Short mmCIF file of C-alpha atoms and ligand atoms in Angstrom, two decimals:
data_model
loop_
_atom_site.label_atom_id
_atom_site.label_comp_id
_atom_site.label_asym_id
_atom_site.label_seq_id
_atom_site.Cartn_x
_atom_site.Cartn_y
_atom_site.Cartn_z
CA MET A 1 0.22 -14.34 -37.76
CA SER A 2 0.09 -10.86 -38.08
CA THR A 3 2.24 -9.51 -35.66
CA PRO A 4 5.55 -8.19 -36.81
CA ASP A 5 8.18 -10.92 -35.99
CA GLN A 6 9.42 -10.59 -32.63
CA SER A 7 13.02 -11.66 -31.69
CA LEU A 8 14.22 -13.06 -28.37
CA THR A 9 14.66 -10.99 -25.24
CA ASN A 10 17.31 -11.95 -22.71
CA ASP A 11 14.25 -12.78 -20.21
CA ASP A 12 13.32 -15.46 -22.95
CA ARG A 13 16.95 -16.77 -23.25
CA ALA A 14 16.81 -17.09 -19.39
CA ILE A 15 13.39 -18.93 -19.11
CA TYR A 16 14.26 -21.22 -22.32
CA GLU A 17 17.62 -21.98 -21.35
CA TRP A 18 17.31 -25.78 -21.07
CA GLN A 19 15.64 -26.04 -24.51
CA LEU A 20 17.64 -23.58 -26.54
CA SER A 21 20.09 -26.26 -26.76
CA VAL A 22 17.94 -28.98 -27.86
CA SER A 23 19.44 -30.10 -31.35
CA GLY A 24 17.58 -28.45 -34.27
CA PHE A 25 15.15 -26.52 -32.11
CA GLY A 26 18.03 -23.36 -30.90
CA GLU A 27 17.00 -19.72 -30.77
CA ASP A 28 15.47 -20.13 -34.42
CA GLY A 29 12.65 -22.63 -33.05
CA GLN A 30 12.05 -20.29 -29.83
CA ARG A 31 11.42 -17.31 -32.22
CA ARG A 32 9.14 -19.13 -34.12
CA LEU A 33 7.37 -20.44 -31.23
CA LYS A 34 7.30 -16.91 -29.88
CA ASN A 35 5.83 -15.75 -33.22
CA ALA A 36 2.95 -18.43 -33.49
CA SER A 37 -0.74 -18.76 -32.72
CA VAL A 38 -2.31 -21.98 -31.90
CA LEU A 39 -5.74 -22.93 -31.91
CA VAL A 40 -6.69 -25.79 -28.93
CA SER A 41 -10.04 -26.70 -28.90
CA ARG A 42 -11.40 -27.96 -26.12
CA VAL A 43 -9.50 -27.29 -23.12
CA GLY A 44 -10.58 -30.25 -21.14
CA GLY A 45 -8.21 -33.38 -20.58
CA VAL A 46 -6.42 -33.05 -23.58
CA GLY A 47 -6.62 -29.57 -24.96
CA GLY A 48 -5.92 -28.32 -21.26
CA THR A 49 -2.72 -29.88 -21.14
CA VAL A 50 -1.86 -29.01 -24.61
CA ALA A 51 -2.48 -25.82 -23.72
CA TYR A 52 -0.11 -25.82 -20.48
CA GLU A 53 2.82 -27.46 -22.56
CA LEU A 54 2.80 -25.24 -25.46
CA ALA A 55 2.65 -22.03 -22.81
CA ALA A 56 5.67 -23.59 -20.93
CA ALA A 57 7.21 -23.99 -24.23
CA GLY A 58 6.77 -20.49 -25.46
CA VAL A 59 4.15 -20.39 -27.88
CA GLY A 60 3.31 -16.93 -28.19
CA ARG A 61 -0.42 -16.80 -28.35
CA LEU A 62 -3.09 -19.70 -27.63
CA ILE A 63 -6.75 -19.28 -29.08
CA LEU A 64 -8.82 -21.49 -27.09
CA ALA A 65 -12.34 -22.47 -27.60
CA HIS A 66 -14.43 -24.07 -24.56
CA ALA A 67 -18.21 -23.41 -23.46
CA GLY A 68 -19.30 -23.95 -19.99
CA ASN A 69 -18.63 -24.37 -16.39
CA VAL A 70 -16.01 -26.74 -14.22
CA ARG A 71 -17.75 -29.78 -13.44
CA PRO A 72 -16.91 -31.95 -10.79
CA ASP A 73 -16.20 -34.67 -13.04
CA ASP A 74 -13.73 -33.02 -15.07
CA LEU A 75 -11.28 -32.90 -12.27
CA ASN A 76 -9.80 -36.30 -12.94
CA ARG A 77 -8.04 -35.06 -16.16
CA GLN A 78 -8.72 -31.30 -16.76
CA LEU A 79 -5.45 -30.27 -15.15
CA LEU A 80 -6.13 -26.51 -16.10
CA MET A 81 -9.25 -26.43 -13.73
CA THR A 82 -8.79 -26.52 -10.20
CA HIS A 83 -11.59 -27.32 -7.41
CA ASP A 84 -12.55 -24.07 -6.30
CA TRP A 85 -13.67 -23.13 -9.38
CA ILE A 86 -16.55 -25.68 -9.88
CA GLY A 87 -19.48 -24.16 -11.16
CA ARG A 88 -17.47 -21.06 -12.71
CA PRO A 89 -16.87 -20.96 -16.33
CA ARG A 90 -13.73 -22.54 -17.66
CA MET A 91 -12.65 -19.76 -19.79
CA ASP A 92 -12.71 -17.14 -16.92
CA LEU A 93 -9.79 -19.58 -15.25
CA ALA A 94 -7.57 -21.04 -18.30
CA PRO A 95 -6.25 -18.06 -19.23
CA ARG A 96 -5.50 -16.91 -15.69
CA ARG A 97 -3.62 -20.58 -14.98
CA LEU A 98 -1.76 -20.43 -17.94
CA ARG A 99 -0.46 -16.94 -17.64
CA GLU A 100 0.47 -17.87 -13.93
CA LEU A 101 3.16 -19.88 -15.94
CA ASN A 102 3.94 -17.83 -18.47
CA PRO A 103 2.85 -13.90 -18.10
CA THR A 104 3.87 -13.03 -21.28
CA LEU A 105 1.43 -15.49 -22.98
CA GLU A 106 -1.02 -13.63 -24.88
CA VAL A 107 -4.29 -15.41 -24.55
CA LEU A 108 -7.72 -15.33 -26.70
CA ALA A 109 -10.38 -17.05 -24.55
CA VAL A 110 -13.70 -17.56 -26.36
CA ALA A 111 -16.28 -19.38 -24.07
CA GLU A 112 -17.90 -21.23 -26.85
CA ASN A 113 -17.20 -24.56 -28.26
CA VAL A 114 -16.10 -25.07 -31.95
CA SER A 115 -19.35 -24.71 -34.51
CA GLU A 116 -20.00 -23.90 -37.93
CA GLU A 117 -20.73 -20.22 -37.07
CA ASN A 118 -17.34 -19.72 -35.28
CA VAL A 119 -15.04 -22.10 -37.38
CA GLU A 120 -13.85 -19.64 -40.19
CA ARG A 121 -12.74 -16.99 -37.46
CA LEU A 122 -11.14 -19.15 -34.90
CA VAL A 123 -8.75 -21.07 -37.77
CA CYS A 124 -7.79 -17.69 -39.35
CA GLU A 125 -6.49 -16.38 -35.87
CA ALA A 126 -4.11 -19.40 -35.80
CA ASP A 127 -1.08 -20.72 -37.64
CA LEU A 128 -1.99 -24.27 -36.89
CA VAL A 129 -4.89 -26.12 -34.85
CA VAL A 130 -4.86 -28.51 -32.01
CA SER A 131 -8.04 -30.52 -32.44
CA CYS A 132 -8.90 -32.07 -28.87
CA ALA A 133 -12.80 -31.98 -28.87
CA PRO A 134 -14.82 -34.61 -27.32
CA LEU A 135 -17.16 -35.02 -30.60
CA PHE A 136 -16.42 -36.01 -34.31
CA SER A 137 -18.61 -33.44 -35.41
CA GLU A 138 -16.07 -30.50 -33.95
CA ARG A 139 -12.98 -32.29 -34.95
CA LEU A 140 -14.36 -32.68 -38.94
CA LEU A 141 -15.27 -29.12 -38.52
CA MET A 142 -11.79 -28.09 -37.61
CA ASN A 143 -10.23 -30.24 -40.02
CA ARG A 144 -12.73 -29.22 -42.68
CA GLU A 145 -11.56 -25.28 -41.92
CA ALA A 146 -7.93 -25.93 -41.49
CA VAL A 147 -7.66 -27.57 -44.81
CA ARG A 148 -9.70 -24.63 -46.51
CA GLN A 149 -7.07 -22.23 -45.03
CA GLY A 150 -4.02 -24.69 -45.57
CA LYS A 151 -3.26 -24.73 -42.02
CA PRO A 152 -1.83 -27.73 -40.54
CA LEU A 153 -3.74 -29.76 -37.59
CA VAL A 154 -2.85 -32.07 -34.88
CA ASP A 155 -5.78 -34.31 -34.18
CA CYS A 156 -5.16 -36.19 -30.68
CA ALA A 157 -7.83 -38.44 -28.87
CA MET A 158 -8.24 -40.80 -26.48
CA TYR A 159 -10.41 -43.61 -25.27
CA GLU A 160 -9.84 -45.61 -22.11
CA LEU A 161 -5.90 -46.42 -21.77
CA GLU A 162 -5.48 -45.77 -25.68
CA GLY A 163 -4.90 -42.85 -27.22
CA GLN A 164 -4.24 -41.68 -31.43
CA LEU A 165 -2.85 -38.63 -33.22
CA THR A 166 -2.04 -37.73 -36.50
CA THR A 167 -0.43 -34.54 -38.03
CA VAL A 168 -2.41 -33.46 -40.85
CA ILE A 169 -0.57 -30.77 -43.24
CA PRO A 170 -3.34 -29.62 -46.18
CA GLY A 171 -2.61 -31.00 -49.51
CA ARG A 172 0.61 -33.56 -48.23
CA THR A 173 -1.11 -35.65 -46.02
CA PRO A 174 -4.39 -37.46 -45.63
CA CYS A 175 -7.08 -35.48 -43.39
CA LEU A 176 -9.31 -36.15 -41.09
CA ALA A 177 -12.28 -36.86 -43.22
CA CYS A 178 -9.78 -39.38 -45.98
CA LEU A 179 -9.96 -41.36 -42.27
CA TYR A 180 -13.77 -40.65 -41.52
CA PRO A 181 -15.57 -39.77 -44.58
CA SER A 182 -18.90 -39.71 -42.40
CA GLU A 183 -19.30 -38.93 -38.99
CA PRO A 184 -18.56 -42.16 -36.95
CA ARG A 185 -21.99 -42.85 -35.31
CA ALA A 186 -20.68 -45.23 -32.60
CA TRP A 187 -18.73 -42.66 -30.96
CA ALA A 188 -20.37 -41.85 -27.15
CA ARG A 189 -19.88 -38.59 -25.83
CA ARG A 190 -18.93 -40.39 -22.36
CA PHE A 191 -16.12 -42.32 -22.43
CA PRO A 192 -14.12 -44.15 -19.86
CA VAL A 193 -10.58 -42.58 -19.30
CA LEU A 194 -7.95 -41.73 -16.79
CA GLY A 195 -6.28 -38.64 -16.75
CA THR A 196 -2.92 -39.97 -17.17
CA VAL A 197 -4.16 -40.96 -20.80
CA ALA A 198 -5.23 -37.67 -21.43
CA GLY A 199 -1.99 -36.28 -20.74
CA THR A 200 0.04 -38.81 -22.42
CA VAL A 201 -2.18 -37.81 -25.64
CA ALA A 202 -1.86 -33.95 -24.93
CA SER A 203 2.02 -34.06 -24.27
CA LEU A 204 2.22 -35.89 -27.64
CA GLY A 205 0.14 -33.64 -29.48
CA ALA A 206 1.99 -30.58 -28.33
CA MET A 207 5.04 -32.32 -29.24
CA GLU A 208 3.91 -32.52 -32.62
CA ALA A 209 2.48 -28.69 -32.98
CA ILE A 210 6.08 -27.77 -31.67
CA LYS A 211 7.91 -29.73 -34.23
CA VAL A 212 5.54 -28.51 -36.86
CA LEU A 213 6.15 -24.93 -35.82
CA ALA A 214 10.15 -25.15 -35.17
CA GLY A 215 10.46 -27.22 -38.38
CA LEU A 216 11.94 -29.70 -35.86
CA GLY A 217 12.39 -33.79 -36.03
CA GLU A 218 9.77 -35.71 -38.19
CA PRO A 219 5.86 -35.23 -37.43
CA LEU A 220 3.16 -37.65 -37.74
CA LEU A 221 2.94 -37.16 -41.40
CA GLY A 222 0.55 -39.63 -43.30
CA GLN A 223 1.04 -41.89 -40.24
CA LEU A 224 -1.28 -42.44 -37.36
CA LEU A 225 0.44 -43.12 -34.06
CA ILE A 226 -1.43 -45.57 -32.12
CA PHE A 227 -0.86 -46.41 -28.52
CA ASP A 228 -2.10 -48.70 -25.45
CA LEU A 229 -0.78 -47.28 -22.08
CA ARG A 230 -2.64 -50.75 -20.58
CA ASP A 231 0.38 -52.84 -22.04
CA MET A 232 2.48 -49.73 -23.22
CA THR A 233 2.50 -50.52 -26.66
CA PHE A 234 3.00 -47.76 -29.16
CA ARG A 235 2.59 -48.47 -32.86
CA LYS A 236 2.82 -46.19 -36.02
CA ALA A 237 0.31 -47.13 -39.18
CA SER A 238 0.64 -45.57 -42.18
CA ILE A 239 -2.53 -43.82 -43.61
CA ARG A 240 -4.15 -42.88 -47.20
CA ARG A 241 -5.40 -39.97 -48.94
CA ARG A 242 -8.91 -40.62 -50.41
CA PRO A 243 -8.81 -39.64 -53.86
CA ASP A 244 -12.55 -38.88 -53.62
CA CYS A 245 -12.35 -37.08 -49.80
CA ILE A 246 -14.90 -34.40 -49.88
CA VAL A 247 -12.39 -32.07 -48.03
CA CYS A 248 -9.07 -32.30 -49.26
CA SER A 249 -9.14 -34.00 -52.91
CA ARG A 250 -8.84 -30.76 -54.54
CA CYS A 251 -5.91 -29.60 -52.45
CA MET B 1 -5.85 -72.24 -44.78
CA ILE B 2 -4.09 -69.17 -43.48
CA SER B 3 -3.79 -67.84 -39.95
CA ILE B 4 -4.61 -64.46 -39.13
CA ARG B 5 -3.67 -61.98 -35.85
CA VAL B 6 -6.55 -59.78 -35.25
CA ARG B 7 -5.66 -56.65 -33.03
CA TYR B 8 -8.60 -54.52 -31.56
CA VAL B 9 -8.18 -51.05 -30.79
CA ALA B 10 -11.01 -48.99 -28.70
CA GLN B 11 -14.49 -49.69 -28.66
CA LEU B 12 -13.76 -52.81 -30.63
CA LYS B 13 -11.42 -54.44 -28.06
CA GLN B 14 -14.28 -53.72 -25.39
CA ALA B 15 -16.97 -55.29 -27.83
CA ALA B 16 -14.81 -58.56 -28.78
CA GLY B 17 -13.56 -58.63 -24.91
CA VAL B 18 -10.08 -59.50 -26.06
CA ALA B 19 -7.22 -57.62 -27.65
CA VAL B 20 -5.81 -60.08 -29.53
CA GLU B 21 -7.20 -63.12 -31.31
CA GLU B 22 -6.31 -66.11 -33.75
CA VAL B 23 -8.17 -66.65 -36.89
CA GLU B 24 -8.02 -69.35 -39.38
CA LEU B 25 -9.20 -68.39 -42.65
CA SER B 26 -9.63 -70.36 -46.28
CA SER B 27 -6.48 -69.23 -48.63
CA SER B 28 -7.65 -66.36 -51.03
CA SER B 29 -9.68 -64.91 -48.02
CA SER B 30 -10.15 -61.02 -48.29
CA VAL B 31 -10.57 -58.55 -45.43
CA ARG B 32 -14.13 -58.21 -46.01
CA ASP B 33 -14.16 -62.52 -45.28
CA LEU B 34 -12.28 -61.61 -42.31
CA LEU B 35 -14.66 -59.09 -40.97
CA LEU B 36 -17.81 -61.38 -41.95
CA LEU B 37 -16.66 -64.01 -40.39
CA LEU B 38 -15.69 -61.69 -37.01
CA ALA B 39 -18.85 -60.77 -37.11
CA ASP B 40 -20.59 -64.08 -37.12
CA ARG B 41 -18.56 -65.59 -34.62
CA HIS B 42 -19.09 -62.66 -31.88
CA GLY B 43 -22.36 -61.74 -32.55
CA ALA B 44 -23.48 -58.09 -31.35
CA PRO B 45 -22.02 -55.86 -29.94
CA LEU B 46 -18.95 -56.22 -32.10
CA GLY B 47 -20.78 -57.50 -35.37
CA ASN B 48 -22.77 -54.03 -35.40
CA LEU B 49 -19.46 -52.02 -35.13
CA LEU B 50 -17.96 -53.99 -37.71
CA LEU B 51 -20.87 -54.05 -40.38
CA GLY B 52 -23.44 -51.95 -41.39
CA GLU B 53 -27.05 -52.89 -41.71
CA ASP B 54 -26.55 -54.09 -45.08
CA GLY B 55 -23.82 -56.11 -44.15
CA SER B 56 -20.95 -54.59 -45.88
CA PRO B 57 -17.94 -53.36 -43.62
CA GLN B 58 -18.59 -50.00 -41.74
CA SER B 59 -17.00 -47.12 -43.33
CA THR B 60 -15.39 -45.63 -40.42
CA ILE B 61 -13.63 -48.44 -39.21
CA LEU B 62 -10.04 -48.45 -39.71
CA VAL B 63 -8.02 -51.44 -41.24
CA PHE B 64 -4.65 -51.76 -41.16
CA VAL B 65 -2.75 -54.96 -42.45
CA ARG B 66 0.95 -55.30 -41.08
CA ASP B 67 0.40 -51.48 -40.11
CA GLU B 68 -0.93 -50.22 -43.79
CA GLN B 69 -4.15 -48.72 -44.00
CA ILE B 70 -6.57 -50.66 -46.36
CA VAL B 71 -9.85 -50.27 -47.54
CA PRO B 72 -11.75 -53.21 -47.11
CA SER B 73 -13.98 -52.28 -50.70
CA ASP B 74 -10.35 -53.02 -52.22
CA GLY B 75 -10.79 -56.55 -51.81
CA SER B 76 -7.24 -57.26 -51.52
CA LEU B 77 -6.46 -60.78 -49.78
CA LEU B 78 -4.95 -61.40 -46.68
CA LYS B 79 -1.71 -63.70 -46.39
CA ASP B 80 -0.66 -66.55 -44.10
CA GLY B 81 0.74 -64.93 -40.67
CA ASP B 82 -0.65 -61.04 -41.71
CA VAL B 83 -1.57 -59.08 -38.48
CA VAL B 84 -4.58 -57.27 -38.87
CA THR B 85 -5.30 -53.80 -36.71
CA LEU B 86 -9.05 -53.15 -36.70
CA LEU B 87 -9.48 -49.53 -35.24
CA SER B 88 -12.65 -47.73 -33.98
CA PRO B 89 -12.59 -44.12 -34.42
CA MET B 90 -11.64 -42.52 -30.81
CA ALA B 91 -12.45 -38.64 -30.51
CA GLY B 92 -11.84 -38.36 -26.48
CA GLY B 93 -10.50 -34.98 -25.80
ZN1 ZN C 301 -9.25 -35.49 -47.08
#
C-alpha cells in the first residue's frame, strides 16, 4: 500500500501466463495484485487455503494472524499445515509453505489472533481483509475496523457441509454488523466440517478478494452466497443495510 | 390458508432434523407467526434458536423470503407459495 507501484517483470509474465489472458484481468489486474496487501485471519481450514490461493495468484504481500501450535485435529482441513509440524507454531510454518509456492511473496506473520489490541494495526497494514476466524467476536472486530478504515472485507464461513460468504465495501454494502447486530450466542467454537468444505469456501473467498483488488467481474456486494455441498445447491440472497447499524450507519 | 416452504440452513437444519418442510398457515400470517408456529411444532432445540427468552424472534437469525432478506419485526406478510430461508449464523473458519 505505501510501497511504490511495481510493474510486472518477465519472471512474473512467465509464471502468470495462464491468467494474464483471463478476460477483464490481464497485465493490469496482475499488477494490481502484485501491489496489494491482504490481511488473512486466521490461517486455519479456510484462511490457510485463502492465503495459498492468493500467493498462487500473485498477491504481493500477505499479513497473517493466528496464534498457537499445529494440532493433530487441524490436519483434516488446514492444508498449509503439515504432520511433521504438530506441536510447533503455525506462524513459523505458514510463511515457509507459502514461499515454497511463491518465493517473491512478502509475508508479515503475526502469531496472535485478532483482538481489540492489535486489530487497528493489522487492518492498517492491508488493502483488503479476508475474514476467516472461527469466532464471531473476531469477525465482528475485523468488520468494525475495516469499515472504520474504509477497506473492503470478504467474510467467508462454513458449518458442516455448508458455507456462506459476502463482500463488504464500507459505505456501499451491508456490513457484518448489519447482519449480526449482536454476537450470535448459539455458535459453538467446535463445529462439524469436512476439509473439502473449507477448501471450497476458501477458494470462493480468494476469488472475491482477487475480483475486488483487480476490478474483475461482479463481487458479492449486498449479497450473501449460501451453499450446501450435501446436494450442491448454491444460492445468492440479497442482504440489507441496517439504517441503525452501530458500525456502518455513519459511512 | 397459505402454504409456505421453509428451508433451514446450518445449525437450524441440524436442530430441525430436516432441510426443508412445508407449512400451512392462515392467510395474512407474518414471518413472526411462522417462527412461532415452527418453534411450537418442533420445541427445543429449534425453538430456542428461533426465539429469544421473551418469545420474540432471535435478532441473529437471518430470514429470507424468496431470497430477499426481511426483518421479522417489520411485520411483512407471507404469500401463498413463498419460500422462506432461515439461516443461523456460521463463523467456521
Ligand atoms: Zn453495518
